[in-house]
């Protein structure tokens, strides 16, 4: 089965706290990518990152970092020193390449950062 | 460069009616995908087109159809609307099949 699970439905933190969003995936492919998207209240999905299954090095982009572990089928996303503007729904997604690259999304994690 | 654009932004229709949603991809992108997002859930794949050919279809009834034009823009048609079709319809474009997909702002469809 090809599946993405984001077990955390809602997370609430106070500004400047660090927060980690979990993503667990299932795939029968030996080579695959994983994506993270941000969906602010406006509704538009914003692409954040694409990771290849060959590369398990952590990725850092400013306050954002991603930890990819094939052994646990997880691709977690950490926001350091969270800000109110980080409030959004975050989705982890798995592309299925033998079906045109369609994205399988998790249920999403709603992050609320309070001042 | 302009991102993915969709029209209209909002739409209200009555049960049984038909609706057409439009999408223009990022310049140079040849692949367009459509997703349906019901409130509180992740987007669900409907269709993917590449070079005007359907490359993927999700688990949606035949009331849903789409096409891609020579300029790579796309239309999604839904016939015989049901209340359950009320959702945010998202269009995404990518350079090629399997590349990262960039999403438009969506069309919010309400069926009454």
PDB file of C-alpha atoms in Angstrom:
ATOM      1  CA  UNK A   1       0.000   0.000   0.000  1.00  0.00           C
ATOM      2  CA  UNK A   2       1.048   3.569  -0.654  1.00  0.00           C
ATOM      3  CA  UNK A   3       0.098   5.690   2.302  1.00  0.00           C
ATOM      4  CA  UNK A   4       1.076   8.776   4.284  1.00  0.00           C
ATOM      5  CA  UNK A   5       0.156   9.188   7.938  1.00  0.00           C
ATOM      6  CA  UNK A   6       0.330  12.407   9.906  1.00  0.00           C
ATOM      7  CA  UNK A   7      -0.832  11.375  13.334  1.00  0.00           C
ATOM      8  CA  UNK A   8      -0.820  14.875  14.814  1.00  0.00           C
ATOM      9  CA  UNK A   9      -4.090  16.548  13.844  1.00  0.00           C
ATOM     10  CA  UNK A  10      -3.457  19.820  15.676  1.00  0.00           C
ATOM     11  CA  UNK A  11      -0.472  21.329  17.440  1.00  0.00           C
ATOM     12  CA  UNK A  12      -0.465  24.576  19.380  1.00  0.00           C
ATOM     13  CA  UNK A  13       2.741  26.304  20.477  1.00  0.00           C
ATOM     14  CA  UNK A  14       3.789  29.694  21.744  1.00  0.00           C
ATOM     15  CA  UNK A  15       5.949  31.871  19.539  1.00  0.00           C
ATOM     16  CA  UNK A  16       9.696  31.043  19.626  1.00  0.00           C
ATOM     17  CA  UNK A  17       9.097  27.427  20.614  1.00  0.00           C
ATOM     18  CA  UNK A  18      10.498  24.686  18.412  1.00  0.00           C
ATOM     19  CA  UNK A  19       7.957  22.277  16.933  1.00  0.00           C
ATOM     20  CA  UNK A  20       8.262  18.991  15.053  1.00  0.00           C
ATOM     21  CA  UNK A  21       5.625  17.685  12.664  1.00  0.00           C
ATOM     22  CA  UNK A  22       5.640  13.934  12.125  1.00  0.00           C
ATOM     23  CA  UNK A  23       5.171  12.080   8.835  1.00  0.00           C
ATOM     24  CA  UNK A  24       5.215   8.307   8.402  1.00  0.00           C
ATOM     25  CA  UNK A  25       4.909   6.774   4.970  1.00  0.00           C
ATOM     26  CA  UNK A  26       4.375   3.378   3.349  1.00  0.00           C
ATOM     27  CA  UNK A  27       5.569   2.594  -0.142  1.00  0.00           C
ATOM     28  CA  UNK A  28       6.462  -0.497  -2.133  1.00  0.00           C
ATOM     29  CA  UNK A  29       8.868   1.487  -4.311  1.00  0.00           C
ATOM     30  CA  UNK A  30      12.601   1.157  -3.648  1.00  0.00           C
ATOM     31  CA  UNK A  31      13.259   4.637  -4.985  1.00  0.00           C
ATOM     32  CA  UNK A  32      10.899   7.446  -4.131  1.00  0.00           C
ATOM     33  CA  UNK A  33      10.541  11.093  -3.238  1.00  0.00           C
ATOM     34  CA  UNK A  34       8.709  12.788  -0.398  1.00  0.00           C
ATOM     35  CA  UNK A  35       7.310  16.315  -0.332  1.00  0.00           C
ATOM     36  CA  UNK A  36       6.170  18.791   2.308  1.00  0.00           C
ATOM     37  CA  UNK A  37       3.604  21.496   1.578  1.00  0.00           C
ATOM     38  CA  UNK A  38       2.277  24.392   3.672  1.00  0.00           C
ATOM     39  CA  UNK A  39      -1.358  25.513   3.365  1.00  0.00           C
ATOM     40  CA  UNK A  40      -1.999  28.906   5.013  1.00  0.00           C
ATOM     41  CA  UNK A  41      -5.563  30.098   5.653  1.00  0.00           C
ATOM     42  CA  UNK A  42      -5.690  31.521   2.113  1.00  0.00           C
ATOM     43  CA  UNK A  43      -5.863  27.914   0.872  1.00  0.00           C
ATOM     44  CA  UNK A  44      -2.998  27.811  -1.598  1.00  0.00           C
ATOM     45  CA  UNK A  45      -0.592  24.900  -1.128  1.00  0.00           C
ATOM     46  CA  UNK A  46       2.994  26.143  -0.958  1.00  0.00           C
ATOM     47  CA  UNK A  47       5.774  23.731  -1.915  1.00  0.00           C
ATOM     48  CA  UNK A  48       8.458  23.494   0.797  1.00  0.00           C
ATOM     49  CA  UNK A  49      10.790  20.623  -0.046  1.00  0.00           C
ATOM     50  CA  UNK A  50      11.346  17.468  -2.103  1.00  0.00           C
ATOM     51  CA  UNK A  51      13.621  14.709  -0.782  1.00  0.00           C
ATOM     52  CA  UNK A  52      14.993  11.658  -2.610  1.00  0.00           C
ATOM     53  CA  UNK A  53      15.031   8.322  -0.816  1.00  0.00           C
ATOM     54  CA  UNK A  54      18.732   7.987  -1.656  1.00  0.00           C
ATOM     55  CA  UNK A  55      19.618  11.005   0.448  1.00  0.00           C
ATOM     56  CA  UNK A  56      19.134  10.603   4.182  1.00  0.00           C
ATOM     57  CA  UNK A  57      21.071  13.696   5.155  1.00  0.00           C
ATOM     58  CA  UNK A  58      19.121  16.233   7.137  1.00  0.00           C
ATOM     59  CA  UNK A  59      18.075  19.289   5.155  1.00  0.00           C
ATOM     60  CA  UNK A  60      18.093  22.759   6.676  1.00  0.00           C
ATOM     61  CA  UNK A  61      16.593  25.892   5.178  1.00  0.00           C
ATOM     62  CA  UNK A  62      16.575  28.832   7.545  1.00  0.00           C
ATOM     63  CA  UNK A  63      14.327  27.959  10.479  1.00  0.00           C
ATOM     64  CA  UNK A  64      13.075  24.818   8.717  1.00  0.00           C
ATOM     65  CA  UNK A  65      14.753  21.434   8.900  1.00  0.00           C
ATOM     66  CA  UNK A  66      13.790  17.962   7.763  1.00  0.00           C
ATOM     67  CA  UNK A  67      14.854  14.609   9.167  1.00  0.00           C
ATOM     68  CA  UNK A  68      14.493  11.661   6.788  1.00  0.00           C
ATOM     69  CA  UNK A  69      14.916   8.144   8.221  1.00  0.00           C
ATOM     70  CA  UNK A  70      14.257   5.198   5.902  1.00  0.00           C
ATOM     71  CA  UNK A  71      14.647   2.723   8.774  1.00  0.00           C
ATOM     72  CA  UNK A  72      11.502   4.089  10.419  1.00  0.00           C
ATOM     73  CA  UNK A  73       9.814   5.311   7.192  1.00  0.00           C
ATOM     74  CA  UNK A  74       9.616   8.800   8.603  1.00  0.00           C
ATOM     75  CA  UNK A  75      10.168  12.251   7.152  1.00  0.00           C
ATOM     76  CA  UNK A  76       9.732  14.720   9.997  1.00  0.00           C
ATOM     77  CA  UNK A  77       9.681  18.509   9.733  1.00  0.00           C
ATOM     78  CA  UNK A  78      10.979  20.842  12.446  1.00  0.00           C
ATOM     79  CA  UNK A  79      10.389  24.562  12.722  1.00  0.00           C
ATOM     80  CA  UNK A  80      12.870  26.296  14.999  1.00  0.00           C
ATOM     81  CA  UNK A  81      11.860  29.444  16.872  1.00  0.00           C
ATOM     82  CA  UNK A  82       8.320  29.349  15.509  1.00  0.00           C
ATOM     83  CA  UNK A  83       6.576  32.544  14.453  1.00  0.00           C
ATOM     84  CA  UNK A  84       2.908  33.481  14.155  1.00  0.00           C
ATOM     85  CA  UNK A  85       3.281  33.450  10.342  1.00  0.00           C
ATOM     86  CA  UNK A  86       4.071  29.731  10.546  1.00  0.00           C
ATOM     87  CA  UNK A  87       0.442  29.057  11.500  1.00  0.00           C
ATOM     88  CA  UNK A  88      -0.945  26.859   8.742  1.00  0.00           C
ATOM     89  CA  UNK A  89      -1.822  23.296   7.846  1.00  0.00           C
ATOM     90  CA  UNK A  90       1.216  21.269   6.822  1.00  0.00           C
ATOM     91  CA  UNK A  91       0.987  18.275   4.514  1.00  0.00           C
ATOM     92  CA  UNK A  92       3.428  15.494   3.812  1.00  0.00           C
ATOM     93  CA  UNK A  93       2.985  13.881   0.383  1.00  0.00           C
ATOM     94  CA  UNK A  94       4.249  10.835  -1.514  1.00  0.00           C
ATOM     95  CA  UNK A  95       4.309  10.908  -5.350  1.00  0.00           C
ATOM     96  CA  UNK A  96       3.328   7.702  -7.134  1.00  0.00           C
ATOM     97  CA  UNK A  97       5.394   7.642 -10.307  1.00  0.00           C
ATOM     98  CA  UNK A  98       3.718   4.730 -12.047  1.00  0.00           C
ATOM     99  CA  UNK A  99       0.479   6.670 -11.806  1.00  0.00           C
ATOM    100  CA  UNK A 100       1.650   9.875 -13.409  1.00  0.00           C
ATOM    101  CA  UNK A 101       3.285  11.241 -10.289  1.00  0.00           C
ATOM    102  CA  UNK A 102       0.009  11.743  -8.453  1.00  0.00           C
ATOM    103  CA  UNK A 103       0.497  12.889  -4.893  1.00  0.00           C
ATOM    104  CA  UNK A 104      -0.776  10.889  -1.931  1.00  0.00           C
ATOM    105  CA  UNK A 105      -1.267  13.356   0.914  1.00  0.00           C
ATOM    106  CA  UNK A 106      -1.431  12.789   4.629  1.00  0.00           C
ATOM    107  CA  UNK A 107      -4.336  14.191   6.623  1.00  0.00           C
ATOM    108  CA  UNK A 108      -2.337  17.275   7.478  1.00  0.00           C
ATOM    109  CA  UNK A 109      -1.235  18.831  10.778  1.00  0.00           C
ATOM    110  CA  UNK A 110      -2.752  22.156  11.751  1.00  0.00           C
ATOM    111  CA  UNK A 111      -0.117  24.251  13.484  1.00  0.00           C
ATOM    112  CA  UNK A 112      -1.192  27.210  15.561  1.00  0.00           C
ATOM    113  CA  UNK A 113       1.534  29.550  16.791  1.00  0.00           C
ATOM    114  CA  UNK A 114       0.315  31.960  19.447  1.00  0.00           C
ATOM    115  CA  UNK A 115       2.056  35.234  20.264  1.00  0.00           C
TER     116      UNK A 115
ATOM    117  CA  UNK B   1       6.937  34.779 -13.326  1.00  0.00           C
ATOM    118  CA  UNK B   2       3.273  34.164 -12.725  1.00  0.00           C
ATOM    119  CA  UNK B   3       2.315  31.127 -10.713  1.00  0.00           C
ATOM    120  CA  UNK B   4      -0.519  28.728 -11.391  1.00  0.00           C
ATOM    121  CA  UNK B   5      -3.768  30.607 -11.893  1.00  0.00           C
ATOM    122  CA  UNK B   6      -7.281  29.280 -11.471  1.00  0.00           C
ATOM    123  CA  UNK B   7     -10.706  30.676 -12.229  1.00  0.00           C
ATOM    124  CA  UNK B   8     -13.159  31.346 -10.854  1.00  0.00           C
ATOM    125  CA  UNK B   9     -12.137  31.853  -7.231  1.00  0.00           C
ATOM    126  CA  UNK B  10     -15.525  30.963  -5.828  1.00  0.00           C
ATOM    127  CA  UNK B  11     -18.576  29.348  -7.335  1.00  0.00           C
ATOM    128  CA  UNK B  12     -22.032  28.492  -6.049  1.00  0.00           C
ATOM    129  CA  UNK B  13     -24.081  25.950  -7.962  1.00  0.00           C
ATOM    130  CA  UNK B  14     -27.287  24.014  -7.444  1.00  0.00           C
ATOM    131  CA  UNK B  15     -27.543  20.231  -7.318  1.00  0.00           C
ATOM    132  CA  UNK B  16     -27.775  18.726 -10.798  1.00  0.00           C
ATOM    133  CA  UNK B  17     -26.008  21.590 -12.520  1.00  0.00           C
ATOM    134  CA  UNK B  18     -22.710  21.379 -14.380  1.00  0.00           C
ATOM    135  CA  UNK B  19     -19.543  23.342 -13.663  1.00  0.00           C
ATOM    136  CA  UNK B  20     -16.288  24.068 -15.494  1.00  0.00           C
ATOM    137  CA  UNK B  21     -13.142  25.076 -13.639  1.00  0.00           C
ATOM    138  CA  UNK B  22     -10.104  26.507 -15.413  1.00  0.00           C
ATOM    139  CA  UNK B  23      -6.378  26.382 -14.767  1.00  0.00           C
ATOM    140  CA  UNK B  24      -3.332  27.978 -16.358  1.00  0.00           C
ATOM    141  CA  UNK B  25       0.002  26.379 -15.473  1.00  0.00           C
ATOM    142  CA  UNK B  26       3.299  28.063 -14.805  1.00  0.00           C
ATOM    143  CA  UNK B  27       4.955  29.060 -18.080  1.00  0.00           C
ATOM    144  CA  UNK B  28       6.965  26.128 -19.413  1.00  0.00           C
ATOM    145  CA  UNK B  29       5.153  23.501 -17.362  1.00  0.00           C
ATOM    146  CA  UNK B  30       3.581  20.781 -19.465  1.00  0.00           C
ATOM    147  CA  UNK B  31       1.886  18.710 -16.765  1.00  0.00           C
ATOM    148  CA  UNK B  32      -1.319  19.697 -14.989  1.00  0.00           C
ATOM    149  CA  UNK B  33      -3.000  17.819 -12.162  1.00  0.00           C
ATOM    150  CA  UNK B  34      -6.343  18.338 -10.441  1.00  0.00           C
ATOM    151  CA  UNK B  35      -7.112  17.629  -6.787  1.00  0.00           C
ATOM    152  CA  UNK B  36     -10.227  17.855  -4.630  1.00  0.00           C
ATOM    153  CA  UNK B  37      -9.863  18.958  -1.027  1.00  0.00           C
ATOM    154  CA  UNK B  38     -12.775  18.527   1.329  1.00  0.00           C
ATOM    155  CA  UNK B  39     -12.666  20.555   4.530  1.00  0.00           C
ATOM    156  CA  UNK B  40     -10.370  19.022   7.123  1.00  0.00           C
ATOM    157  CA  UNK B  41      -8.748  16.516   4.781  1.00  0.00           C
ATOM    158  CA  UNK B  42      -5.751  16.291   2.522  1.00  0.00           C
ATOM    159  CA  UNK B  43      -6.172  16.837  -1.225  1.00  0.00           C
ATOM    160  CA  UNK B  44      -7.378  13.834  -3.260  1.00  0.00           C
ATOM    161  CA  UNK B  45      -6.053  13.262  -6.773  1.00  0.00           C
ATOM    162  CA  UNK B  46      -8.581  13.532  -9.606  1.00  0.00           C
ATOM    163  CA  UNK B  47      -6.663  13.750 -12.913  1.00  0.00           C
ATOM    164  CA  UNK B  48      -3.254  14.331 -14.378  1.00  0.00           C
ATOM    165  CA  UNK B  49      -2.533  15.494 -17.928  1.00  0.00           C
ATOM    166  CA  UNK B  50       0.739  15.739 -19.773  1.00  0.00           C
ATOM    167  CA  UNK B  51       1.085  16.999 -23.319  1.00  0.00           C
ATOM    168  CA  UNK B  52      -2.720  16.916 -23.671  1.00  0.00           C
ATOM    169  CA  UNK B  53      -2.948  13.249 -22.764  1.00  0.00           C
ATOM    170  CA  UNK B  54      -4.474  11.833 -19.604  1.00  0.00           C
ATOM    171  CA  UNK B  55      -1.710  10.180 -17.585  1.00  0.00           C
ATOM    172  CA  UNK B  56      -3.541   9.413 -14.373  1.00  0.00           C
ATOM    173  CA  UNK B  57      -7.053   9.231 -13.006  1.00  0.00           C
ATOM    174  CA  UNK B  58      -8.134   9.028  -9.391  1.00  0.00           C
ATOM    175  CA  UNK B  59     -11.084   7.244  -7.868  1.00  0.00           C
ATOM    176  CA  UNK B  60     -13.777   9.680  -8.960  1.00  0.00           C
ATOM    177  CA  UNK B  61     -17.022   8.979 -10.844  1.00  0.00           C
ATOM    178  CA  UNK B  62     -17.442   9.552 -14.574  1.00  0.00           C
ATOM    179  CA  UNK B  63     -19.234  12.812 -13.795  1.00  0.00           C
ATOM    180  CA  UNK B  64     -15.736  14.243 -13.500  1.00  0.00           C
ATOM    181  CA  UNK B  65     -13.831  14.896 -16.713  1.00  0.00           C
ATOM    182  CA  UNK B  66     -10.942  17.080 -17.777  1.00  0.00           C
ATOM    183  CA  UNK B  67      -8.894  18.086 -20.757  1.00  0.00           C
ATOM    184  CA  UNK B  68      -5.690  19.921 -21.548  1.00  0.00           C
ATOM    185  CA  UNK B  69      -5.300  22.387 -24.382  1.00  0.00           C
ATOM    186  CA  UNK B  70      -2.347  22.996 -26.746  1.00  0.00           C
ATOM    187  CA  UNK B  71      -1.212  25.904 -24.555  1.00  0.00           C
ATOM    188  CA  UNK B  72      -1.162  23.446 -21.587  1.00  0.00           C
ATOM    189  CA  UNK B  73      -4.047  25.123 -19.779  1.00  0.00           C
ATOM    190  CA  UNK B  74      -6.693  22.762 -18.482  1.00  0.00           C
ATOM    191  CA  UNK B  75     -10.367  22.518 -17.643  1.00  0.00           C
ATOM    192  CA  UNK B  76     -12.094  20.322 -15.098  1.00  0.00           C
ATOM    193  CA  UNK B  77     -15.773  19.586 -15.713  1.00  0.00           C
ATOM    194  CA  UNK B  78     -18.179  18.156 -13.203  1.00  0.00           C
ATOM    195  CA  UNK B  79     -21.669  17.137 -14.316  1.00  0.00           C
ATOM    196  CA  UNK B  80     -24.803  16.437 -12.293  1.00  0.00           C
ATOM    197  CA  UNK B  81     -23.430  18.141  -9.195  1.00  0.00           C
ATOM    198  CA  UNK B  82     -24.068  16.591  -5.796  1.00  0.00           C
ATOM    199  CA  UNK B  83     -23.885  18.241  -2.387  1.00  0.00           C
ATOM    200  CA  UNK B  84     -20.794  16.132  -1.702  1.00  0.00           C
ATOM    201  CA  UNK B  85     -18.940  17.821  -4.567  1.00  0.00           C
ATOM    202  CA  UNK B  86     -18.626  20.941  -2.415  1.00  0.00           C
ATOM    203  CA  UNK B  87     -14.891  21.351  -1.922  1.00  0.00           C
ATOM    204  CA  UNK B  88     -11.771  23.306  -2.796  1.00  0.00           C
ATOM    205  CA  UNK B  89     -10.540  22.258  -6.237  1.00  0.00           C
ATOM    206  CA  UNK B  90      -6.823  22.652  -6.664  1.00  0.00           C
ATOM    207  CA  UNK B  91      -4.826  22.676  -9.854  1.00  0.00           C
ATOM    208  CA  UNK B  92      -1.099  21.956  -9.858  1.00  0.00           C
ATOM    209  CA  UNK B  93       1.496  22.184 -12.593  1.00  0.00           C
ATOM    210  CA  UNK B  94       4.929  20.652 -12.996  1.00  0.00           C
ATOM    211  CA  UNK B  95       7.636  20.667 -15.631  1.00  0.00           C
ATOM    212  CA  UNK B  96       7.272  16.989 -16.267  1.00  0.00           C
ATOM    213  CA  UNK B  97       5.469  13.982 -14.847  1.00  0.00           C
ATOM    214  CA  UNK B  98       6.807  13.270 -11.375  1.00  0.00           C
ATOM    215  CA  UNK B  99       8.447  16.635 -10.752  1.00  0.00           C
ATOM    216  CA  UNK B 100       7.442  18.763  -7.795  1.00  0.00           C
ATOM    217  CA  UNK B 101       3.969  20.179  -8.279  1.00  0.00           C
ATOM    218  CA  UNK B 102       3.151  23.844  -7.761  1.00  0.00           C
ATOM    219  CA  UNK B 103      -0.397  24.614  -6.772  1.00  0.00           C
ATOM    220  CA  UNK B 104      -2.788  27.394  -7.674  1.00  0.00           C
ATOM    221  CA  UNK B 105      -5.027  29.218  -5.181  1.00  0.00           C
ATOM    222  CA  UNK B 106      -7.926  26.881  -5.862  1.00  0.00           C
ATOM    223  CA  UNK B 107     -11.579  27.252  -6.749  1.00  0.00           C
ATOM    224  CA  UNK B 108     -14.003  26.901  -3.877  1.00  0.00           C
ATOM    225  CA  UNK B 109     -17.154  25.204  -5.130  1.00  0.00           C
ATOM    226  CA  UNK B 110     -20.313  25.224  -3.052  1.00  0.00           C
ATOM    227  CA  UNK B 111     -23.234  23.050  -4.151  1.00  0.00           C
ATOM    228  CA  UNK B 112     -26.603  23.886  -2.598  1.00  0.00           C
TER     229      UNK B 112
END
